[in-house]
Amino acid sequence: MATVTIKIKRQNPEISGKDKPYWEEFTLKDVDPTDRLLEMLHRIKWEQDGTLTLRRSCAHGVCGSDAMRINGVNALACKVLMQDVGETIMVEPILGLPIVKDLVVDMEPFFDHYKAVMPFFVNDDPVPENGRERLQSIEDRESFDDTTKCILCACCTTSCPSFWANGKYVGPAAIVQAHRFIFDTRDKASQERMDALAEPNGVWRCRTIYNCTPACPRDIQVTKAIGEVKLAIRRGSPTGIIKAIG
Ligand code: SF4
Ligand code: F3S
Ligand code: FES
């Protein structure tokens, strides 16, 4: 059991005097190495300061709602063990999105980018003869398997310097979502998605900085997926690209 110090970057734009970011320090005793950071933030809120504001839902790395910057690196607080972050921990909101309060940011701009890539299956062909399924080979299904794992946590997009510099950049999360459908051989809207991403604030704003890939809590190969989308746009088609890259 250890005593830890958690420094939290706080802000409440609605209250004068707290409308600028400031750091507040909390001390917690009896912290177990296998406690998770999210539990510690709960302890602060429930035992010391009920005004501390954060977002979370599942507490099991599934919903993606508790992304935050922990010791300078984006992660989900529910997946971070105390033994991995030391005894003095800095916790900040993710960068590049407007602050609502403390660790809660406005996710609307993030979801606007998500919507822009048509993140849904499009196929208006008649229902196949089997009456239920649009069949696909195992190999074709594997070509977008990695990008189906995205939970829209925004850890990638809000760790991208290109996004920090220009919030209009669609960002890696939206490109990952587009990849999931562009490389699905059953889908019929790949060209529309590639056209949307060929715009000035689309994929070409990615400078291959690679912050996004290590930030992903689902271990998605984000930069690789972006590269595959870039190549598909260059060639005018996603066909054959995954097989060619391997
Ligand atoms: Fe989160 Fe990874 Fe999806 Fe980015 S690609 S939103 S980091 S799950
Ligand atoms: Fe940004 Fe990732 Fe590209 S960090 S610049 S989206 S490789
Ligand atoms: Fe759902 Fe952490 S609370 S992913």
PDB file of N, CA and C and ligand atoms in Angstrom, residues 38 55-66 76-79 151, ligand 3:
ATOM      1  N   LEU A  38      -8.703   5.152 -12.622  1.00  0.00           N
ATOM      2  CA  LEU A  38     -10.102   5.606 -12.573  1.00  0.00           C
ATOM      3  C   LEU A  38     -10.678   5.476 -11.154  1.00  0.00           C
ATOM      4  N   ARG A  55     -15.542  11.971 -17.080  1.00  0.00           N
ATOM      5  CA  ARG A  55     -16.528  11.167 -17.802  1.00  0.00           C
ATOM      6  C   ARG A  55     -16.078   9.711 -17.772  1.00  0.00           C
ATOM      7  N   ARG A  56     -16.988   8.822 -17.486  1.00  0.00           N
ATOM      8  CA  ARG A  56     -16.694   7.397 -17.584  1.00  0.00           C
ATOM      9  C   ARG A  56     -18.007   6.621 -17.612  1.00  0.00           C
ATOM     10  N   SER A  57     -17.925   5.393 -18.125  1.00  0.00           N
ATOM     11  CA  SER A  57     -19.142   4.586 -18.114  1.00  0.00           C
ATOM     12  C   SER A  57     -18.822   3.155 -17.722  1.00  0.00           C
ATOM     13  N   CYS A  58     -18.147   2.405 -18.619  1.00  0.00           N
ATOM     14  CA  CYS A  58     -18.033   0.953 -18.399  1.00  0.00           C
ATOM     15  C   CYS A  58     -17.014   0.572 -17.338  1.00  0.00           C
ATOM     16  N   ALA A  59     -15.946   1.358 -17.189  1.00  0.00           N
ATOM     17  CA  ALA A  59     -14.817   1.055 -16.289  1.00  0.00           C
ATOM     18  C   ALA A  59     -14.077  -0.217 -16.693  1.00  0.00           C
ATOM     19  N   HIS A  60     -14.260  -0.676 -17.915  1.00  0.00           N
ATOM     20  CA  HIS A  60     -13.596  -1.903 -18.377  1.00  0.00           C
ATOM     21  C   HIS A  60     -12.983  -1.773 -19.765  1.00  0.00           C
ATOM     22  N   GLY A  61     -12.627  -0.567 -20.170  1.00  0.00           N
ATOM     23  CA  GLY A  61     -11.925  -0.411 -21.443  1.00  0.00           C
ATOM     24  C   GLY A  61     -12.768  -0.675 -22.674  1.00  0.00           C
ATOM     25  N   VAL A  62     -14.069  -0.523 -22.559  1.00  0.00           N
ATOM     26  CA  VAL A  62     -14.944  -0.855 -23.684  1.00  0.00           C
ATOM     27  C   VAL A  62     -15.639   0.368 -24.278  1.00  0.00           C
ATOM     28  N   CYS A  63     -16.071   1.297 -23.425  1.00  0.00           N
ATOM     29  CA  CYS A  63     -16.899   2.403 -23.929  1.00  0.00           C
ATOM     30  C   CYS A  63     -16.077   3.560 -24.506  1.00  0.00           C
ATOM     31  N   GLY A  64     -14.825   3.693 -24.076  1.00  0.00           N
ATOM     32  CA  GLY A  64     -13.966   4.750 -24.602  1.00  0.00           C
ATOM     33  C   GLY A  64     -14.236   6.133 -24.044  1.00  0.00           C
ATOM     34  N   SER A  65     -14.968   6.242 -22.954  1.00  0.00           N
ATOM     35  CA  SER A  65     -15.364   7.576 -22.497  1.00  0.00           C
ATOM     36  C   SER A  65     -14.385   8.236 -21.528  1.00  0.00           C
ATOM     37  N   ASP A  66     -13.426   7.494 -20.979  1.00  0.00           N
ATOM     38  CA  ASP A  66     -12.539   8.108 -19.968  1.00  0.00           C
ATOM     39  C   ASP A  66     -11.121   8.324 -20.496  1.00  0.00           C
ATOM     40  N   LEU A  76      -6.816   5.430 -21.412  1.00  0.00           N
ATOM     41  CA  LEU A  76      -8.102   5.294 -20.713  1.00  0.00           C
ATOM     42  C   LEU A  76      -7.785   5.085 -19.234  1.00  0.00           C
ATOM     43  N   ALA A  77      -8.335   5.931 -18.371  1.00  0.00           N
ATOM     44  CA  ALA A  77      -8.006   5.841 -16.937  1.00  0.00           C
ATOM     45  C   ALA A  77      -8.373   4.485 -16.349  1.00  0.00           C
ATOM     46  N   CYS A  78      -9.391   3.834 -16.901  1.00  0.00           N
ATOM     47  CA  CYS A  78      -9.821   2.540 -16.353  1.00  0.00           C
ATOM     48  C   CYS A  78      -8.869   1.410 -16.716  1.00  0.00           C
ATOM     49  N   LYS A  79      -7.929   1.672 -17.642  1.00  0.00           N
ATOM     50  CA  LYS A  79      -6.989   0.614 -18.022  1.00  0.00           C
ATOM     51  C   LYS A  79      -5.595   0.846 -17.441  1.00  0.00           C
ATOM     52  N   ILE A 151     -13.079   2.014 -30.601  1.00  0.00           N
ATOM     53  CA  ILE A 151     -14.158   2.339 -29.650  1.00  0.00           C
ATOM     54  C   ILE A 151     -14.394   3.855 -29.573  1.00  0.00           C
TER      55      ILE A 151
HETATM   56 FE1  FES B   3     -15.296   2.797 -20.445  1.00  0.00          FE
HETATM   57 FE2  FES B   3     -12.851   3.405 -19.492  1.00  0.00          FE
HETATM   58  S1  FES B   3     -14.779   3.807 -18.599  1.00  0.00           S
HETATM   59  S2  FES B   3     -13.386   2.644 -21.445  1.00  0.00           S
END
